[in-house]
Short mmCIF file of C-alpha atoms and ligand atoms in Angstrom, two decimals:
data_model
loop_
_atom_site.label_atom_id
_atom_site.label_comp_id
_atom_site.label_asym_id
_atom_site.label_seq_id
_atom_site.Cartn_x
_atom_site.Cartn_y
_atom_site.Cartn_z
CA MET Q 1 -63.80 -18.15 5.23
CA LYS Q 2 -61.73 -20.00 8.07
CA PHE Q 3 -63.02 -21.92 10.76
CA ILE Q 4 -62.63 -22.27 14.21
CA ASN Q 5 -60.60 -25.23 14.02
CA GLU Q 6 -57.73 -23.21 12.25
CA VAL Q 7 -56.77 -21.18 15.06
CA ASP Q 8 -54.98 -20.89 17.98
CA LEU Q 9 -57.57 -20.65 21.04
CA LYS Q 10 -55.03 -21.67 23.69
CA GLY Q 11 -55.59 -19.02 26.85
CA LYS Q 12 -57.78 -16.84 24.20
CA ARG Q 13 -60.19 -15.21 25.25
CA VAL Q 14 -62.62 -16.52 22.29
CA PHE Q 15 -66.53 -14.83 21.77
CA ILE Q 16 -68.75 -17.29 20.09
CA ARG Q 17 -71.98 -15.42 18.48
CA CYS Q 18 -74.60 -18.41 19.18
CA ASP Q 19 -78.55 -18.59 18.03
CA PHE Q 20 -79.81 -19.32 21.67
CA ASN Q 21 -83.22 -18.08 20.23
CA VAL Q 22 -85.04 -20.77 21.83
CA PRO Q 23 -89.08 -21.21 22.37
CA MET Q 24 -90.10 -20.76 25.80
CA ASP Q 25 -93.32 -21.04 27.69
CA GLU Q 26 -95.44 -18.73 29.83
CA ASN Q 27 -93.25 -19.23 32.61
CA GLY Q 28 -90.38 -18.92 30.85
CA ASN Q 29 -88.96 -22.69 30.62
CA ILE Q 30 -87.54 -23.64 27.56
CA THR Q 31 -89.51 -25.64 25.58
CA ASP Q 32 -87.47 -26.72 22.90
CA ASP Q 33 -83.39 -26.75 23.14
CA THR Q 34 -82.67 -27.83 20.19
CA ARG Q 35 -80.37 -24.81 19.00
CA ILE Q 36 -78.59 -24.97 22.11
CA LYS Q 37 -77.38 -28.48 21.37
CA ALA Q 38 -76.63 -27.64 17.95
CA ALA Q 39 -74.27 -24.99 19.41
CA LEU Q 40 -72.69 -27.51 21.53
CA PRO Q 41 -69.89 -29.18 19.31
CA THR Q 42 -68.58 -25.27 18.70
CA ILE Q 43 -68.92 -24.71 22.62
CA GLN Q 44 -67.17 -27.93 23.44
CA TYR Q 45 -64.09 -27.51 21.24
CA ALA Q 46 -63.24 -24.16 22.29
CA ILE Q 47 -63.23 -25.47 26.31
CA ASP Q 48 -61.27 -28.47 24.91
CA ASN Q 49 -58.94 -25.92 23.34
CA LYS Q 50 -58.43 -24.06 26.57
CA ALA Q 51 -60.01 -21.11 25.41
CA LYS Q 52 -62.00 -18.81 28.14
CA VAL Q 53 -65.29 -18.57 26.44
CA ILE Q 54 -67.62 -15.51 26.30
CA LEU Q 55 -71.06 -16.54 24.39
CA ALA Q 56 -73.44 -14.45 23.03
CA SER Q 57 -76.96 -14.64 21.50
CA HIS Q 58 -80.39 -12.44 20.49
CA LEU Q 59 -83.71 -13.98 22.17
CA GLY Q 60 -86.89 -13.03 20.90
CA ARG Q 61 -88.02 -9.32 19.94
CA PRO Q 62 -87.19 -7.18 23.06
CA LYS Q 63 -87.03 -4.13 20.60
CA GLY Q 64 -83.70 -2.51 22.28
CA LYS Q 65 -84.78 -2.75 25.98
CA LYS Q 66 -84.56 -4.78 28.91
CA ASN Q 67 -87.44 -7.53 29.35
CA GLU Q 68 -86.78 -10.13 31.81
CA LYS Q 69 -89.53 -12.27 29.52
CA TYR Q 70 -86.95 -12.27 26.86
CA SER Q 71 -83.37 -12.90 29.34
CA LEU Q 72 -80.85 -15.28 28.66
CA ARG Q 73 -80.84 -16.31 32.26
CA ALA Q 74 -82.46 -19.73 31.57
CA VAL Q 75 -80.58 -20.52 28.77
CA ALA Q 76 -77.23 -20.01 30.98
CA LYS Q 77 -78.93 -22.79 33.18
CA ARG Q 78 -79.09 -25.29 30.20
CA LEU Q 79 -76.11 -24.72 29.54
CA SER Q 80 -74.65 -25.53 32.57
CA THR Q 81 -76.36 -28.76 32.60
CA LEU Q 82 -75.42 -29.76 29.40
CA LEU Q 83 -71.69 -28.46 29.42
CA SER Q 84 -71.77 -30.26 32.85
CA ARG Q 85 -70.13 -27.20 34.35
CA ASP Q 86 -70.56 -23.47 35.49
CA VAL Q 87 -71.82 -20.82 33.18
CA VAL Q 88 -71.00 -17.34 34.61
CA PHE Q 89 -73.98 -15.11 33.22
CA ILE Q 90 -73.24 -11.55 32.46
CA SER Q 91 -76.81 -9.90 32.82
CA ASP Q 92 -75.99 -6.56 32.09
CA LEU Q 93 -73.56 -5.09 29.48
CA ASP Q 94 -73.71 -1.34 30.81
CA ASP Q 95 -73.07 -2.43 34.09
CA GLU Q 96 -68.90 -2.56 34.45
CA ASN Q 97 -69.07 -4.50 37.77
CA GLU Q 98 -70.75 -7.27 35.58
CA LEU Q 99 -68.39 -7.41 32.97
CA LYS Q 100 -65.77 -7.46 35.68
CA LYS Q 101 -66.68 -10.98 36.09
CA LEU Q 102 -65.34 -11.78 32.64
CA GLU Q 103 -61.80 -11.03 34.09
CA GLY Q 104 -62.48 -13.73 36.27
CA LEU Q 105 -62.58 -16.30 33.53
CA ASP Q 106 -59.78 -19.27 33.29
CA VAL Q 107 -59.00 -21.51 30.70
CA GLY Q 108 -62.09 -23.54 30.06
CA ASP Q 109 -64.48 -21.42 31.47
CA VAL Q 110 -67.42 -20.40 30.25
CA ALA Q 111 -69.65 -17.28 30.39
CA LEU Q 112 -73.16 -15.87 28.63
CA LEU Q 113 -73.87 -12.42 28.13
CA GLU Q 114 -77.21 -11.25 28.44
CA ASN Q 115 -79.86 -10.80 25.36
CA LEU Q 116 -77.57 -9.11 22.62
CA ARG Q 117 -81.15 -7.33 21.61
CA PHE Q 118 -81.31 -5.43 24.98
CA TYR Q 119 -79.30 -3.27 23.73
CA PRO Q 120 -80.83 -0.67 20.48
CA GLY Q 121 -77.27 -1.14 18.83
CA GLU Q 122 -77.75 -4.83 17.98
CA GLU Q 123 -80.45 -4.32 15.79
CA GLN Q 124 -78.77 -1.35 14.52
CA ASN Q 125 -75.69 -2.43 13.60
CA SER Q 126 -73.98 0.24 15.39
CA GLU Q 127 -70.19 0.49 15.21
CA GLU Q 128 -70.17 1.63 18.55
CA PHE Q 129 -72.03 -1.42 20.05
CA ALA Q 130 -69.79 -3.44 18.32
CA ALA Q 131 -66.66 -1.69 19.63
CA LYS Q 132 -67.87 -2.67 23.24
CA LEU Q 133 -68.09 -6.20 22.56
CA LEU Q 134 -64.52 -6.02 21.17
CA LYS Q 135 -63.04 -5.07 24.24
CA LEU Q 136 -64.40 -8.24 25.82
CA PHE Q 137 -61.98 -10.43 23.35
CA ASP Q 138 -59.55 -12.04 21.11
CA ILE Q 139 -61.13 -14.31 18.64
CA TYR Q 140 -64.66 -13.67 17.33
CA VAL Q 141 -66.63 -17.12 16.33
CA ASN Q 142 -69.81 -16.94 14.27
CA ASP Q 143 -71.71 -20.12 14.74
CA ALA Q 144 -75.35 -18.37 14.46
CA PHE Q 145 -76.60 -19.46 11.34
CA GLY Q 146 -80.45 -18.36 12.02
CA VAL Q 147 -79.41 -14.67 12.29
CA CYS Q 148 -76.78 -14.69 9.33
CA HIS Q 149 -79.09 -13.12 6.79
CA ARG Q 150 -79.10 -9.86 8.77
CA LYS Q 151 -77.13 -7.13 9.46
CA HIS Q 152 -76.77 -6.86 13.09
CA ALA Q 153 -74.19 -5.92 15.09
CA SER Q 154 -72.96 -9.21 16.44
CA VAL Q 155 -72.74 -10.83 13.58
CA TYR Q 156 -71.68 -7.64 10.91
CA ALA Q 157 -69.99 -4.69 12.29
CA LEU Q 158 -68.10 -6.72 15.10
CA ALA Q 159 -67.19 -9.45 12.77
CA LYS Q 160 -66.01 -6.56 10.55
CA LEU Q 161 -63.81 -5.07 13.33
CA ALA Q 162 -62.45 -8.27 14.83
CA LYS Q 163 -58.66 -8.92 13.99
CA VAL Q 164 -59.64 -12.67 14.43
CA ALA Q 165 -63.32 -13.34 13.05
CA VAL Q 166 -63.93 -17.07 12.09
CA ALA Q 167 -66.99 -19.30 11.70
CA GLY Q 168 -68.27 -22.28 13.95
CA PHE Q 169 -68.92 -26.11 13.08
CA LEU Q 170 -72.88 -25.43 12.73
CA LEU Q 171 -72.60 -22.55 10.49
CA LYS Q 172 -70.18 -24.61 8.59
CA LYS Q 173 -72.79 -27.69 8.56
CA GLU Q 174 -75.29 -25.50 7.68
CA LEU Q 175 -73.51 -23.77 4.76
CA GLU Q 176 -72.24 -27.26 3.47
CA TYR Q 177 -75.78 -28.66 3.29
CA PHE Q 178 -77.45 -26.21 1.55
CA ALA Q 179 -74.69 -26.25 -0.84
CA LYS Q 180 -74.41 -29.66 -1.41
CA ILE Q 181 -78.46 -30.03 -2.60
CA PHE Q 182 -77.39 -27.61 -5.30
CA GLU Q 183 -74.35 -29.32 -6.14
CA ILE Q 184 -75.35 -32.88 -6.02
CA LYS Q 185 -75.53 -34.03 -9.41
CA GLU Q 186 -78.25 -37.06 -8.66
CA LYS Q 187 -81.93 -36.67 -9.83
CA PRO Q 188 -84.60 -36.00 -9.57
CA PHE Q 189 -84.27 -32.74 -7.42
CA VAL Q 190 -87.74 -32.46 -5.74
CA ALA Q 191 -88.40 -28.99 -3.96
CA VAL Q 192 -91.59 -28.95 -1.51
CA ILE Q 193 -92.48 -25.32 -0.78
CA GLY Q 194 -95.52 -24.68 1.31
CA GLY Q 195 -96.23 -21.66 4.11
CA ALA Q 196 -98.78 -18.93 4.38
CA LYS Q 197 -97.56 -16.74 1.94
CA ILE Q 198 -96.53 -16.67 -1.79
CA SER Q 199 -94.78 -13.31 -1.30
CA GLY Q 200 -91.99 -14.28 0.71
CA LYS Q 201 -91.07 -17.88 -0.90
CA LEU Q 202 -91.45 -15.96 -4.27
CA ASP Q 203 -87.48 -15.63 -4.77
CA CYS Q 204 -87.14 -19.34 -3.75
CA LEU Q 205 -89.55 -20.54 -6.19
CA VAL Q 206 -87.71 -18.74 -9.14
CA ASN Q 207 -84.69 -19.98 -8.20
CA LEU Q 208 -85.59 -23.38 -7.66
CA LEU Q 209 -87.18 -23.10 -11.27
CA ASP Q 210 -83.58 -23.73 -12.55
CA LYS Q 211 -82.41 -25.81 -9.90
CA ALA Q 212 -85.19 -28.54 -9.22
CA ASP Q 213 -87.11 -31.11 -11.40
CA LYS Q 214 -90.17 -31.31 -9.76
CA ILE Q 215 -91.68 -28.51 -7.37
CA LEU Q 216 -94.42 -29.54 -5.19
CA ILE Q 217 -96.68 -26.22 -3.80
CA GLY Q 218 -98.77 -26.86 -0.76
CA GLY Q 219 -99.80 -24.59 1.94
CA ALA Q 220 -101.51 -21.25 1.55
CA GLN Q 221 -99.72 -19.88 -1.04
CA ALA Q 222 -101.34 -23.25 -3.52
CA PHE Q 223 -104.49 -20.72 -3.27
CA THR Q 224 -102.60 -17.42 -5.45
CA PHE Q 225 -101.90 -20.23 -8.13
CA LEU Q 226 -105.41 -21.22 -8.41
CA LYS Q 227 -106.63 -18.25 -8.26
CA ALA Q 228 -104.51 -17.25 -10.94
CA LEU Q 229 -105.82 -20.58 -13.06
CA GLY Q 230 -109.19 -19.01 -12.60
CA TYR Q 231 -110.69 -21.16 -9.96
CA GLU Q 232 -112.43 -19.85 -7.08
CA THR Q 233 -110.61 -19.92 -3.97
CA GLY Q 234 -113.67 -18.87 -0.89
CA LYS Q 235 -111.89 -17.56 1.71
CA SER Q 236 -108.32 -19.02 1.21
CA LEU Q 237 -105.37 -16.94 1.61
CA VAL Q 238 -104.55 -15.26 -1.64
CA GLU Q 239 -102.15 -12.49 -2.39
CA ASP Q 240 -103.76 -10.73 -5.04
CA GLU Q 241 -101.04 -8.95 -6.11
CA LEU Q 242 -98.92 -11.84 -7.00
CA ILE Q 243 -101.39 -13.33 -9.23
CA ASP Q 244 -99.25 -12.22 -12.34
CA GLU Q 245 -96.46 -13.32 -10.55
CA ALA Q 246 -98.05 -16.96 -9.60
CA LEU Q 247 -98.80 -17.28 -13.72
CA ASN Q 248 -95.32 -16.28 -14.46
CA ILE Q 249 -93.92 -18.94 -12.53
CA LEU Q 250 -96.90 -21.77 -13.82
CA ASN Q 251 -95.61 -20.34 -17.70
CA LYS Q 252 -91.68 -20.73 -16.38
CA ALA Q 253 -92.15 -24.24 -15.15
CA LYS Q 254 -93.47 -24.98 -18.38
CA THR Q 255 -90.72 -23.47 -20.68
CA LEU Q 256 -87.91 -25.16 -18.47
CA ASN Q 257 -89.75 -28.62 -18.25
CA VAL Q 258 -89.88 -28.94 -14.34
CA LYS Q 259 -92.93 -30.62 -12.96
CA LEU Q 260 -94.84 -28.22 -10.90
CA TYR Q 261 -97.54 -29.64 -8.94
CA LEU Q 262 -100.45 -27.96 -7.38
CA PRO Q 263 -102.74 -29.84 -4.73
CA VAL Q 264 -106.01 -31.38 -6.29
CA ASP Q 265 -107.87 -31.00 -3.31
CA PHE Q 266 -107.98 -29.77 0.36
CA LEU Q 267 -109.36 -29.87 3.86
CA CYS Q 268 -111.82 -26.81 4.40
CA SER Q 269 -113.51 -24.85 7.09
CA ALA Q 270 -115.42 -21.40 7.20
CA SER Q 271 -112.55 -20.07 9.41
CA ILE Q 272 -109.53 -20.77 10.71
CA ASP Q 273 -110.63 -21.35 14.30
CA ASP Q 274 -113.64 -23.87 13.48
CA THR Q 275 -112.02 -27.46 13.27
CA VAL Q 276 -115.18 -29.08 14.00
CA ASN Q 277 -117.49 -28.49 10.57
CA THR Q 278 -114.53 -29.33 8.21
CA CYS Q 279 -115.23 -30.92 4.67
CA TYR Q 280 -112.83 -32.26 1.87
CA CYS Q 281 -113.35 -30.84 -1.43
CA THR Q 282 -111.71 -30.69 -5.16
CA TYR Q 283 -109.70 -27.57 -6.17
CA GLN Q 284 -112.74 -27.15 -8.48
CA GLU Q 285 -115.39 -27.28 -5.49
CA ILE Q 286 -114.08 -24.91 -2.92
CA LYS Q 287 -117.07 -22.59 -2.13
CA LYS Q 288 -117.16 -18.62 -1.49
CA ASP Q 289 -117.53 -18.88 2.22
CA MET Q 290 -115.05 -21.49 3.23
CA MET Q 291 -111.02 -21.47 2.86
CA GLY Q 292 -108.45 -24.24 2.53
CA LEU Q 293 -106.34 -25.37 5.67
CA ASP Q 294 -104.73 -28.13 4.67
CA ILE Q 295 -103.87 -30.27 1.64
CA GLY Q 296 -106.56 -33.41 1.06
CA PRO Q 297 -105.89 -37.27 1.06
CA ALA Q 298 -105.57 -37.28 -2.82
CA THR Q 299 -102.76 -34.52 -2.86
CA VAL Q 300 -101.17 -36.41 -0.02
CA LYS Q 301 -101.25 -39.55 -2.74
CA LEU Q 302 -99.99 -37.19 -5.76
CA PHE Q 303 -97.31 -35.85 -3.66
CA GLU Q 304 -96.13 -39.07 -2.46
CA GLU Q 305 -96.11 -40.65 -5.70
CA ALA Q 306 -93.97 -37.35 -6.87
CA LEU Q 307 -91.73 -37.83 -4.16
CA SER Q 308 -91.34 -41.37 -4.16
CA ASP Q 309 -87.87 -41.66 -6.75
CA ALA Q 310 -86.47 -38.33 -5.21
CA LYS Q 311 -82.80 -38.44 -4.37
CA VAL Q 312 -82.75 -35.06 -3.30
CA VAL Q 313 -84.98 -33.18 -1.50
CA VAL Q 314 -85.80 -29.35 0.18
CA TRP Q 315 -88.47 -28.89 2.02
CA ASN Q 316 -89.71 -25.28 3.23
CA GLY Q 317 -92.86 -24.46 4.31
CA PRO Q 318 -95.72 -26.92 6.03
CA MET Q 319 -98.54 -27.89 3.92
CA GLY Q 320 -101.26 -26.69 6.03
CA VAL Q 321 -102.39 -25.29 9.39
CA PHE Q 322 -100.45 -27.33 11.08
CA GLU Q 323 -99.91 -26.13 14.48
CA LYS Q 324 -103.64 -27.11 15.06
CA LYS Q 325 -103.83 -31.09 15.01
CA GLU Q 326 -107.17 -31.39 12.82
CA PHE Q 327 -105.13 -29.35 9.98
CA ALA Q 328 -101.82 -31.16 10.42
CA HIS Q 329 -102.82 -34.49 8.62
CA GLY Q 330 -101.21 -33.50 5.07
CA THR Q 331 -97.99 -31.80 6.71
CA ASN Q 332 -97.16 -34.88 8.54
CA LYS Q 333 -97.83 -37.28 5.76
CA ILE Q 334 -95.52 -35.16 3.28
CA ALA Q 335 -93.13 -35.52 6.41
CA GLU Q 336 -93.31 -39.57 6.12
CA ALA Q 337 -92.83 -40.04 2.53
CA ILE Q 338 -89.78 -37.74 2.71
CA GLY Q 339 -88.61 -39.43 5.78
CA ARG Q 340 -88.76 -42.64 4.26
CA LEU Q 341 -86.77 -42.25 1.18
CA LYS Q 342 -83.24 -42.79 0.75
CA ALA Q 343 -82.34 -39.41 -0.65
CA LEU Q 344 -80.59 -36.41 0.78
CA SER Q 345 -83.70 -34.78 2.44
CA VAL Q 346 -82.93 -31.34 4.13
CA VAL Q 347 -85.66 -29.02 5.83
CA GLY Q 348 -85.66 -25.26 6.33
CA GLY Q 349 -85.94 -23.77 10.04
CA GLY Q 350 -88.51 -22.37 11.48
CA ASP Q 351 -92.07 -23.64 10.99
CA THR Q 352 -90.86 -26.66 8.99
CA ALA Q 353 -88.32 -27.97 11.09
CA GLU Q 354 -91.07 -27.60 13.86
CA ALA Q 355 -93.84 -29.60 11.79
CA VAL Q 356 -91.09 -32.38 11.28
CA ILE Q 357 -90.55 -32.80 14.94
CA ARG Q 358 -94.08 -33.13 15.67
CA ALA Q 359 -94.69 -35.66 12.61
CA ASN Q 360 -91.70 -37.56 14.66
CA GLN Q 361 -89.91 -37.61 11.75
CA ALA Q 362 -86.61 -35.55 12.52
CA HIS Q 363 -84.48 -38.61 12.93
CA ASN Q 364 -85.42 -39.37 9.40
CA MET Q 365 -84.23 -36.06 7.57
CA SER Q 366 -80.55 -35.74 6.15
CA TYR Q 367 -80.19 -32.42 8.14
CA ILE Q 368 -82.82 -29.78 9.85
CA SER Q 369 -81.55 -26.57 9.23
CA THR Q 370 -81.55 -24.28 12.72
CA GLY Q 371 -82.56 -21.18 10.71
CA GLY Q 372 -85.84 -20.47 8.69
CA GLY Q 373 -85.18 -17.01 7.26
CA ALA Q 374 -81.72 -17.53 6.79
CA SER Q 375 -81.90 -20.80 5.03
CA LEU Q 376 -84.64 -19.05 2.84
CA LYS Q 377 -81.98 -16.76 1.91
CA LEU Q 378 -79.67 -19.76 0.86
CA LEU Q 379 -82.70 -21.25 -1.19
CA GLU Q 380 -83.05 -18.03 -2.47
CA GLY Q 381 -79.49 -18.26 -4.12
CA LYS Q 382 -78.79 -15.34 -2.14
CA THR Q 383 -75.27 -15.11 0.15
CA LEU Q 384 -75.67 -14.07 3.81
CA PRO Q 385 -74.31 -10.95 4.62
CA ALA Q 386 -72.60 -12.18 7.84
CA VAL Q 387 -70.99 -14.84 6.02
CA GLU Q 388 -69.63 -12.48 3.50
CA VAL Q 389 -67.97 -10.42 6.31
CA LEU Q 390 -66.22 -13.83 7.34
CA GLU Q 391 -65.15 -14.34 3.44
CA GLU Q 392 -63.78 -11.05 3.13
CA LYS Q 393 -61.50 -11.87 5.91
CA GLU Q 394 -57.63 -12.76 5.75
P1 LIG U 401 -94.16 -19.88 6.28
O1 LIG U 401 -93.63 -18.98 7.40
O2 LIG U 401 -94.43 -18.74 5.18
O3 LIG U 401 -93.23 -21.35 6.18
O4 LIG U 401 -95.83 -19.88 6.78
C1 LIG U 401 -95.99 -20.89 7.85
C2 LIG U 401 -97.14 -20.86 8.23
O5 LIG U 401 -98.33 -21.07 7.29
C3 LIG U 401 -97.86 -21.65 9.37
O6 LIG U 401 -97.96 -21.17 10.76
C4 LIG U 401 -99.33 -22.35 8.92
O7 LIG U 401 -100.25 -22.14 9.63
C5 LIG U 401 -99.21 -21.11 7.66
N1 LIG U 401 -100.39 -22.12 6.49
C6 LIG U 401 -99.92 -23.52 5.71
N2 LIG U 401 -101.14 -23.42 5.25
C7 LIG U 401 -102.09 -22.73 5.53
C8 LIG U 401 -103.03 -22.30 4.79
N3 LIG U 401 -103.85 -23.23 4.33
N4 LIG U 401 -103.77 -21.36 5.52
C9 LIG U 401 -103.49 -20.53 6.14
N5 LIG U 401 -102.04 -20.79 6.71
C10 LIG U 401 -101.42 -21.60 6.20
#
């Protein structure tokens, strides 16, 4: 795979597929610009090397229709501030007059296209849509790690069609960190896996069994394991159809001598919305009408101890319903425990990245991925289709 610094950008129209899928409040204000900032090194490099820079991204799920709620206009504004230069906004890819604005770009100028997902061809991986984008540039750069696990037109069909298609610095960094956690020889390698559903993490757990020395399981998926072991899990989130699979994982861990830790206590409540009438209970004591919504203090101690000698840590999935402060304690404590380590610590994107930021531990992690789904695919040991396309290029 080639990278942006291996091609001559001077005077060329350089299309950079970014991941500007940032969270916004109800008034359309960007609430976290981490993803925009993460793309700046590649954009600045293109500017410094005298390219005419054309940026593109998706935002949210507008489902192939124009919808102001998902417009990238606010991103253009934020980019303009961060780059200290004007950013030309192309508000409609079907409007020739709008596209004409790109012809006016000088070297070092920057333009941003409107949300690619306003056009049905994007998610359909349409060659026709890709061919339309292809006309706009000379060099294609993919820096959108967060969508590399998808076969969408701007990261797949377009990269195939482009004469020159290379990766940006963010994509490079993401791939390097995930490769590093599997290649590094230092031990122990501890994987911390939480979140809502075991189904979404199953392949990841199976792959990690071959690599990790310890696996710590938190979040709702712990309950499928506990139910598999015959314990009452009350109203906690359980995926009954995966109970056998959970048992398989427990058995395989034993065979492979991987230490698999399950929570030993929980903070429970009758519902996710009842943050007042809560109680702690051990894993043997979950009542029929209660659900576990966070790991308890004994589990925090157990997990802290299990993490204490870690040399490599990968974390994907919160330990509880961290969005509510009453159920965020366990997640915060684990973030702090990982943050204290002198280890290579890599955090999956999405909710886990958000949880680390809320716990004020972002600065203590070696790397926080910008892509939830894409990083999970790498933890599953799979390749990313949009990366494969770049690798196939000459
Ligand atoms: P995931 O996308 O699979 O990493 O799941 C993240 C979600 O898991 C977050 O929104 C958490 O609120 C949720 N979660 C974590 N622990 C629990 C739990 N014990 N019960 C219900 N939801 C949980």
